[in-house]
């Protein structure tokens, strides 16, 4: 018989650490994760060029005012609003809106439609799917040969979109709203990469393809790319807000998880399902033990564990019930040197953190073992 799990207030992500690479809306995503119990490591992988200082956006705006496009494609609400606001700041707002009033405007989704109408304009069409692929299909079906098409970009790549329009005979004018560059302070990104390699992260979230590409580029620059890819392939879950965001990761052979709806809320809900499901529950000394990123659940009670203790616990859990020598455990402790006394010290702290010392047995002159319940030996011996 196992003890009944204690009723606790911790959320579904308690004990897990999640990396956030977003620059925009990072606070919102972090708050959603923390409300569900996660520890958050924020490392913006990009910085946004301020619109008022963006010479490329200014040049594209002047080009459109001088020669109106036949069609304008608006992709994001925040990008469209930002473009109009930046044009106002340059004294070009009225000229831009006057030009766009005579243009066929296609909006990717309802939020963009709202931004278009708030500017006093009217969209011609918007797909119910909010899919750029459907926008492209419509344009190509109607024919774009000889037409001038303005496409509002938003830092995100639009795979094949611009190329397909050009192949169809269109002249495409890109409007680069919110261009992204590498962060000025690389310290947080480097800490996130180090945590990924050390497996002290459980998941990394990506809300834009450029952020994913930037993180991998930084890993490559530091000579960590292979280690980071291995960690993301086997131990640290890469979670993307949508398929476009996942492209740089998939190009490196990584599988990702994505919500059905490409929003922050569904992304967090997906993590609430995926991370607990990746953790197995072990029957140990009459208790249920579940090992999470920086904590353990003992009969449902959340027990934060120091990093050194977590390293030991993970080593013991790789083959529960089997004895692990002090020498092998020492190798799991970062910077521990050769003194096996470091194992005893870390083990004492681990037992104290777990609150149930008998979960871990000392085997005299041999090492330590998780006290796996006898009837579970066959099931977990070769795990």
Coordinates of C-alpha atoms in Angstrom, one line a residue:
X1 CA 0.0 0.0 0.0
X2 CA 1.2 3.5 -0.8
X3 CA 0.5 6.5 1.2
X4 CA -2.2 8.7 -0.2
X5 CA -0.8 11.6 -2.2
X6 CA -0.9 14.8 -0.2
X7 CA -3.2 17.5 -1.5
X8 CA -1.0 20.5 -2.5
X9 CA -1.4 23.8 -4.2
X10 CA 1.4 23.5 -6.6
X11 CA 0.6 23.8 -10.3
X12 CA 1.1 21.3 -13.1
X13 CA 4.5 22.8 -13.9
X14 CA 5.8 22.9 -10.3
X15 CA 9.4 21.7 -10.1
X16 CA 10.1 22.3 -13.8
X17 CA 12.3 25.0 -15.3
X18 CA 11.3 26.5 -18.6
X19 CA 13.4 28.7 -20.8
X20 CA 11.8 31.7 -22.5
X21 CA 13.6 33.1 -25.6
X22 CA 10.9 35.7 -26.5
X23 CA 11.8 39.4 -26.7
X24 CA 8.2 40.6 -27.2
X25 CA 5.5 39.5 -24.8
X26 CA 8.1 37.7 -22.7
X27 CA 6.6 39.0 -19.4
X28 CA 3.2 37.6 -20.4
X29 CA 4.5 34.2 -21.3
X30 CA 6.7 34.1 -18.1
X31 CA 3.7 35.0 -16.0
X32 CA 1.6 32.3 -17.5
X33 CA 4.3 29.7 -16.8
X34 CA 4.9 30.9 -13.3
X35 CA 1.2 30.9 -12.4
X36 CA 1.3 27.2 -13.2
X37 CA 4.3 26.6 -10.9
X38 CA 7.2 26.7 -13.3
X39 CA 10.5 28.4 -12.7
X40 CA 11.4 30.6 -15.7
X41 CA 14.8 31.4 -17.2
X42 CA 14.3 34.4 -19.4
X43 CA 16.9 34.9 -22.2
X44 CA 15.7 37.1 -25.1
X45 CA 17.5 35.7 -28.1
X46 CA 16.7 38.8 -30.1
X47 CA 16.2 42.5 -29.8
X48 CA 13.7 44.6 -31.8
X49 CA 14.9 47.6 -33.8
X50 CA 12.9 50.5 -32.6
X51 CA 10.5 51.5 -35.4
X52 CA 11.3 55.2 -35.2
X53 CA 15.0 54.4 -35.8
X54 CA 14.4 51.8 -38.6
X55 CA 15.7 53.3 -41.8
X56 CA 14.6 50.2 -43.8
X57 CA 11.0 50.7 -42.7
X58 CA 11.1 54.4 -43.5
X59 CA 12.5 53.7 -47.0
X60 CA 9.7 51.1 -47.7
X61 CA 7.0 53.5 -46.4
X62 CA 8.3 56.3 -48.7
X63 CA 8.4 53.8 -51.6
X64 CA 4.8 52.9 -51.1
X65 CA 3.7 56.5 -50.8
X66 CA 5.5 57.4 -54.0
X67 CA 4.1 54.4 -55.9
X68 CA 1.0 52.7 -54.5
X69 CA 0.8 48.9 -54.6
X70 CA -2.1 47.1 -56.2
X71 CA -2.4 44.8 -53.2
X72 CA -1.2 45.0 -49.6
X73 CA -1.0 42.0 -47.3
X74 CA -1.2 42.7 -43.5
X75 CA 0.2 39.8 -41.4
X76 CA 0.0 41.0 -37.8
X77 CA -2.0 43.5 -35.8
X78 CA 0.8 44.8 -33.7
X79 CA 3.0 45.1 -36.8
X80 CA 0.3 47.0 -38.8
X81 CA -0.4 49.4 -35.9
X82 CA 3.3 49.9 -35.3
X83 CA 3.8 50.8 -39.0
X84 CA 1.1 53.4 -39.0
X85 CA 2.4 54.9 -35.7
X86 CA 5.9 55.0 -37.0
X87 CA 4.7 56.8 -40.2
X88 CA 2.8 59.3 -38.0
X89 CA 6.1 60.0 -36.2
X90 CA 7.8 60.7 -39.4
X91 CA 5.0 63.0 -40.5
X92 CA 4.0 60.5 -43.2
X93 CA 0.9 58.9 -41.6
X94 CA -1.8 60.7 -43.6
X95 CA 0.1 60.1 -46.8
X96 CA 0.5 56.4 -46.1
X97 CA -3.2 55.9 -45.2
X98 CA -4.3 57.9 -48.2
X99 CA -2.3 55.6 -50.5
X100 CA -3.6 52.5 -48.8
X101 CA -7.3 53.6 -49.1
X102 CA -7.1 52.8 -52.8
X103 CA -5.4 49.5 -52.4
X104 CA -6.9 46.0 -52.1
X105 CA -5.9 44.9 -48.5
X106 CA -5.8 41.3 -47.4
X107 CA -5.6 40.6 -43.7
X108 CA -4.3 37.3 -42.3
X109 CA -6.8 37.1 -39.4
X110 CA -9.3 38.9 -37.2
X111 CA -6.8 40.8 -35.1
X112 CA -5.2 42.3 -38.2
X113 CA -8.7 43.2 -39.5
X114 CA -9.3 45.1 -36.3
X115 CA -6.0 47.0 -36.7
X116 CA -6.8 47.9 -40.3
X117 CA -10.3 49.2 -39.5
X118 CA -8.9 51.2 -36.5
X119 CA -6.8 53.0 -39.0
X120 CA -9.8 53.9 -41.0
X121 CA -9.2 51.4 -43.8
X122 CA -11.2 48.4 -44.9
X123 CA -9.8 44.9 -45.8
X124 CA -11.1 43.1 -48.9
X125 CA -10.7 39.6 -47.5
X126 CA -9.4 37.6 -44.6
X127 CA -9.1 33.8 -44.2
X128 CA -11.0 32.1 -41.4
X129 CA -7.9 29.9 -40.9
X130 CA -5.6 32.8 -40.2
X131 CA -3.2 31.0 -42.5
X132 CA -0.7 32.8 -44.7
X133 CA -0.8 29.7 -47.0
X134 CA -4.5 30.4 -47.6
X135 CA -3.8 34.0 -48.4
X136 CA -1.1 32.9 -50.9
X137 CA -3.4 30.4 -52.5
X138 CA -6.1 33.1 -53.0
X139 CA -3.6 35.5 -54.6
X140 CA -2.2 32.9 -56.9
X141 CA -5.6 31.7 -57.9
X142 CA -6.7 35.3 -58.8
X143 CA -3.4 35.9 -60.5
X144 CA -0.6 38.4 -59.6
X145 CA 1.2 38.7 -62.9
X146 CA 2.2 42.3 -63.4
X147 CA 0.8 43.4 -60.0
X148 CA 2.7 45.3 -57.3
X149 CA 2.2 43.6 -53.9
X150 CA 3.2 45.1 -50.6
X151 CA 3.8 42.5 -47.8
X152 CA 4.0 43.6 -44.2
X153 CA 6.8 41.5 -42.7
X154 CA 7.1 41.1 -38.9
X155 CA 10.5 39.6 -38.3
X156 CA 9.1 36.2 -39.1
X157 CA 10.2 34.4 -42.2
X158 CA 7.3 33.7 -44.6
X159 CA 8.6 30.5 -46.2
X160 CA 8.0 30.5 -49.9
X161 CA 5.4 33.3 -49.7
X162 CA 7.4 36.1 -51.3
X163 CA 9.1 33.7 -53.7
X164 CA 5.8 32.3 -54.9
X165 CA 4.4 35.7 -55.6
X166 CA 7.5 36.7 -57.6
X167 CA 7.3 33.4 -59.5
X168 CA 3.7 34.3 -60.3
X169 CA 4.9 37.5 -61.9
X170 CA 4.3 40.0 -59.1
X171 CA 6.6 42.8 -58.0
X172 CA 6.9 42.4 -54.2
X173 CA 7.7 45.3 -51.8
X174 CA 8.6 44.0 -48.4
X175 CA 7.6 46.2 -45.4
X176 CA 10.0 45.2 -42.6
X177 CA 8.1 46.0 -39.5
X178 CA 9.9 45.1 -36.3
X179 CA 13.2 43.9 -37.6
X180 CA 15.2 41.7 -35.1
X181 CA 18.9 41.7 -34.3
X182 CA 21.0 39.6 -31.8
X183 CA 20.7 40.9 -28.2
X184 CA 23.2 43.5 -27.0
X185 CA 23.7 41.5 -23.8
X186 CA 24.5 37.9 -24.6
X187 CA 24.8 36.8 -21.0
X188 CA 21.3 35.5 -20.5
X189 CA 21.4 33.6 -23.8
X190 CA 24.7 32.0 -22.8
X191 CA 23.2 31.0 -19.4
X192 CA 20.3 29.5 -21.2
X193 CA 22.6 27.5 -23.5
X194 CA 24.7 26.3 -20.5
X195 CA 21.5 25.3 -18.7
X196 CA 20.3 23.4 -21.7
X197 CA 23.6 21.5 -22.0
X198 CA 23.6 20.8 -18.2
X199 CA 19.9 19.6 -18.5
X200 CA 18.9 21.9 -15.7
X201 CA 16.2 23.1 -18.1
X202 CA 13.1 20.9 -18.8
X203 CA 11.9 22.9 -21.8
X204 CA 12.7 25.9 -24.0
X205 CA 9.9 27.9 -25.6
X206 CA 10.1 29.6 -28.9
X207 CA 7.6 32.2 -30.2
X208 CA 9.5 33.3 -33.3
X209 CA 11.6 31.6 -35.9
X210 CA 14.3 34.3 -35.8
X211 CA 14.7 33.7 -32.0
X212 CA 15.2 29.9 -32.6
X213 CA 17.7 30.6 -35.4
X214 CA 19.5 33.2 -33.2
X215 CA 19.8 30.8 -30.3
X216 CA 21.3 28.0 -32.5
X217 CA 23.6 30.5 -34.1
X218 CA 24.9 31.6 -30.7
X219 CA 25.4 27.9 -29.7
X220 CA 27.4 27.4 -32.9
X221 CA 29.5 30.4 -32.2
X222 CA 30.4 29.1 -28.8
X223 CA 31.2 25.6 -30.1
X224 CA 28.1 24.1 -28.2
X225 CA 25.8 23.4 -31.1
X226 CA 26.2 19.6 -31.1
X227 CA 25.7 19.5 -27.3
X228 CA 22.7 21.8 -27.5
X229 CA 21.1 19.8 -30.3
X230 CA 21.7 16.5 -28.4
X231 CA 20.0 18.0 -25.3
X232 CA 17.0 19.3 -27.2
X233 CA 16.7 16.0 -29.0
X234 CA 16.6 13.8 -25.9
X235 CA 16.2 15.7 -22.6
X236 CA 15.1 19.3 -23.0
X237 CA 11.7 19.8 -24.7
X238 CA 11.7 22.4 -27.5
X239 CA 8.2 23.9 -27.6
X240 CA 7.2 26.2 -30.4
X241 CA 4.1 28.4 -30.8
X242 CA 3.5 27.3 -34.3
X243 CA 5.0 25.5 -37.4
X244 CA 6.8 28.6 -38.8
X245 CA 8.5 29.1 -35.6
X246 CA 9.7 25.5 -35.6
X247 CA 11.4 25.7 -39.0
X248 CA 15.0 26.5 -37.9
X249 CA 14.8 23.7 -35.3
X250 CA 13.4 21.2 -37.8
X251 CA 16.1 22.1 -40.2
X252 CA 18.6 20.8 -37.6
X253 CA 16.7 17.5 -37.3
X254 CA 14.8 18.4 -34.1
X255 CA 11.3 17.4 -33.3
X256 CA 9.2 20.0 -31.6
X257 CA 5.8 20.2 -29.9
X258 CA 3.3 22.8 -31.0
X259 CA -0.2 23.7 -29.8
X260 CA -3.2 23.4 -32.2
X261 CA -3.8 27.1 -31.8
X262 CA -0.8 29.3 -32.3
X263 CA -1.1 31.4 -29.1
X264 CA 0.8 31.7 -25.8
X265 CA -2.0 30.3 -23.7
X266 CA -2.3 27.0 -25.7
X267 CA 1.5 26.8 -25.7
X268 CA 1.6 26.9 -21.9
X269 CA -1.3 24.4 -21.7
X270 CA 0.7 22.1 -24.0
X271 CA 3.7 22.2 -21.6
X272 CA 1.3 21.5 -18.7
X273 CA 0.5 18.2 -20.5
X274 CA 3.9 17.3 -22.0
X275 CA 6.3 17.9 -19.1
X276 CA 4.5 15.9 -16.4
X277 CA 3.9 13.1 -18.9
X278 CA 7.6 12.8 -19.6
X279 CA 8.3 12.0 -15.9
X280 CA 7.8 8.5 -14.6
X281 CA 6.6 7.7 -11.1
X282 CA 8.7 5.3 -9.1
X283 CA 7.5 3.1 -6.2
X284 CA 10.2 3.7 -3.6
X285 CA 10.2 2.6 0.1
X286 CA 6.4 2.6 0.1
X287 CA 6.2 6.0 -1.4
X288 CA 5.7 7.5 -4.9
X289 CA 8.7 9.4 -6.1
X290 CA 8.5 11.6 -9.2
X291 CA 11.7 13.5 -10.3
X292 CA 11.1 16.8 -12.0
X293 CA 13.6 19.4 -13.2
X294 CA 14.6 21.1 -9.9
X295 CA 12.4 19.3 -7.4
X296 CA 10.9 15.9 -6.6
X297 CA 7.3 15.0 -5.8
X298 CA 7.1 12.6 -2.8
X299 CA 3.5 11.3 -2.6
X300 CA 2.4 14.5 -4.4
X301 CA 4.3 16.8 -2.0
X302 CA 6.7 19.1 -3.9
X303 CA 10.3 19.0 -2.5
X304 CA 12.8 21.4 -4.0
X305 CA 16.2 19.8 -4.3
X306 CA 19.6 21.5 -4.6
X307 CA 21.4 21.1 -7.9
X308 CA 24.0 18.7 -6.5
X309 CA 21.4 16.6 -4.9
X310 CA 19.4 16.6 -8.1
X311 CA 22.4 15.3 -10.0
X312 CA 22.7 12.4 -7.5
X313 CA 19.0 11.7 -7.6
X314 CA 19.0 11.5 -11.4
X315 CA 22.0 9.2 -11.4
X316 CA 20.3 6.8 -8.9
X317 CA 17.0 6.9 -10.9
X318 CA 18.6 5.9 -14.1
X319 CA 18.7 2.3 -12.7
X320 CA 16.4 2.4 -9.7
X321 CA 17.1 -0.4 -7.2
X322 CA 20.7 -0.8 -8.4
X323 CA 23.7 0.3 -6.4
X324 CA 25.6 3.3 -7.7
X325 CA 29.2 3.6 -6.5
X326 CA 30.5 6.8 -4.8
X327 CA 33.0 7.1 -7.6
X328 CA 30.2 7.1 -10.2
X329 CA 28.1 9.5 -8.2
X330 CA 31.1 11.8 -7.8
X331 CA 31.4 12.1 -11.5
X332 CA 27.9 13.5 -11.7
X333 CA 28.7 16.4 -9.4
X334 CA 30.0 19.4 -11.3
X335 CA 33.4 20.7 -10.0
X336 CA 33.5 18.1 -7.2
X337 CA 37.1 17.0 -7.8
X338 CA 38.2 13.7 -6.4
X339 CA 37.0 13.9 -2.8
X340 CA 34.2 11.3 -2.3
X341 CA 33.3 13.2 0.9
X342 CA 31.5 15.6 -1.5
X343 CA 29.1 12.8 -2.3
X344 CA 28.3 12.2 1.3
X345 CA 27.7 15.9 1.9
X346 CA 25.4 16.2 -1.1
X347 CA 23.6 13.0 -0.2
X348 CA 22.9 14.2 3.3
X349 CA 21.4 17.4 1.8
X350 CA 19.4 15.4 -0.7
X351 CA 17.9 13.1 1.9
X352 CA 17.0 16.2 4.0
X353 CA 15.4 17.9 1.0
X354 CA 13.3 14.8 0.2
X355 CA 12.0 14.7 3.8
X356 CA 12.0 10.9 3.7
X357 CA 15.6 9.6 4.2
X358 CA 14.8 6.0 3.7
X359 CA 14.0 6.6 0.0
X360 CA 17.8 6.3 -0.5
X361 CA 19.7 3.4 1.0
X362 CA 23.4 3.3 1.9
X363 CA 25.0 0.1 0.8
X364 CA 28.1 -0.3 3.0
X365 CA 31.4 -0.1 1.1
X366 CA 29.6 -0.1 -2.2
X367 CA 27.5 3.1 -2.6
X368 CA 23.8 4.1 -2.6
X369 CA 20.6 2.9 -4.2
X370 CA 17.0 4.0 -4.5
X371 CA 15.0 1.7 -2.3
X372 CA 12.8 0.5 -5.1
X373 CA 9.9 -1.6 -3.8
X374 CA 10.6 -5.4 -4.3
X375 CA 7.6 -6.1 -6.6
X376 CA 8.8 -3.3 -9.0
X377 CA 12.3 -4.7 -9.5
X378 CA 11.4 -6.6 -12.7
X379 CA 9.6 -3.6 -14.2
X380 CA 12.4 -1.1 -13.6
X381 CA 15.6 -3.1 -13.4
X382 CA 16.6 -2.4 -17.0
X383 CA 14.9 1.0 -17.3

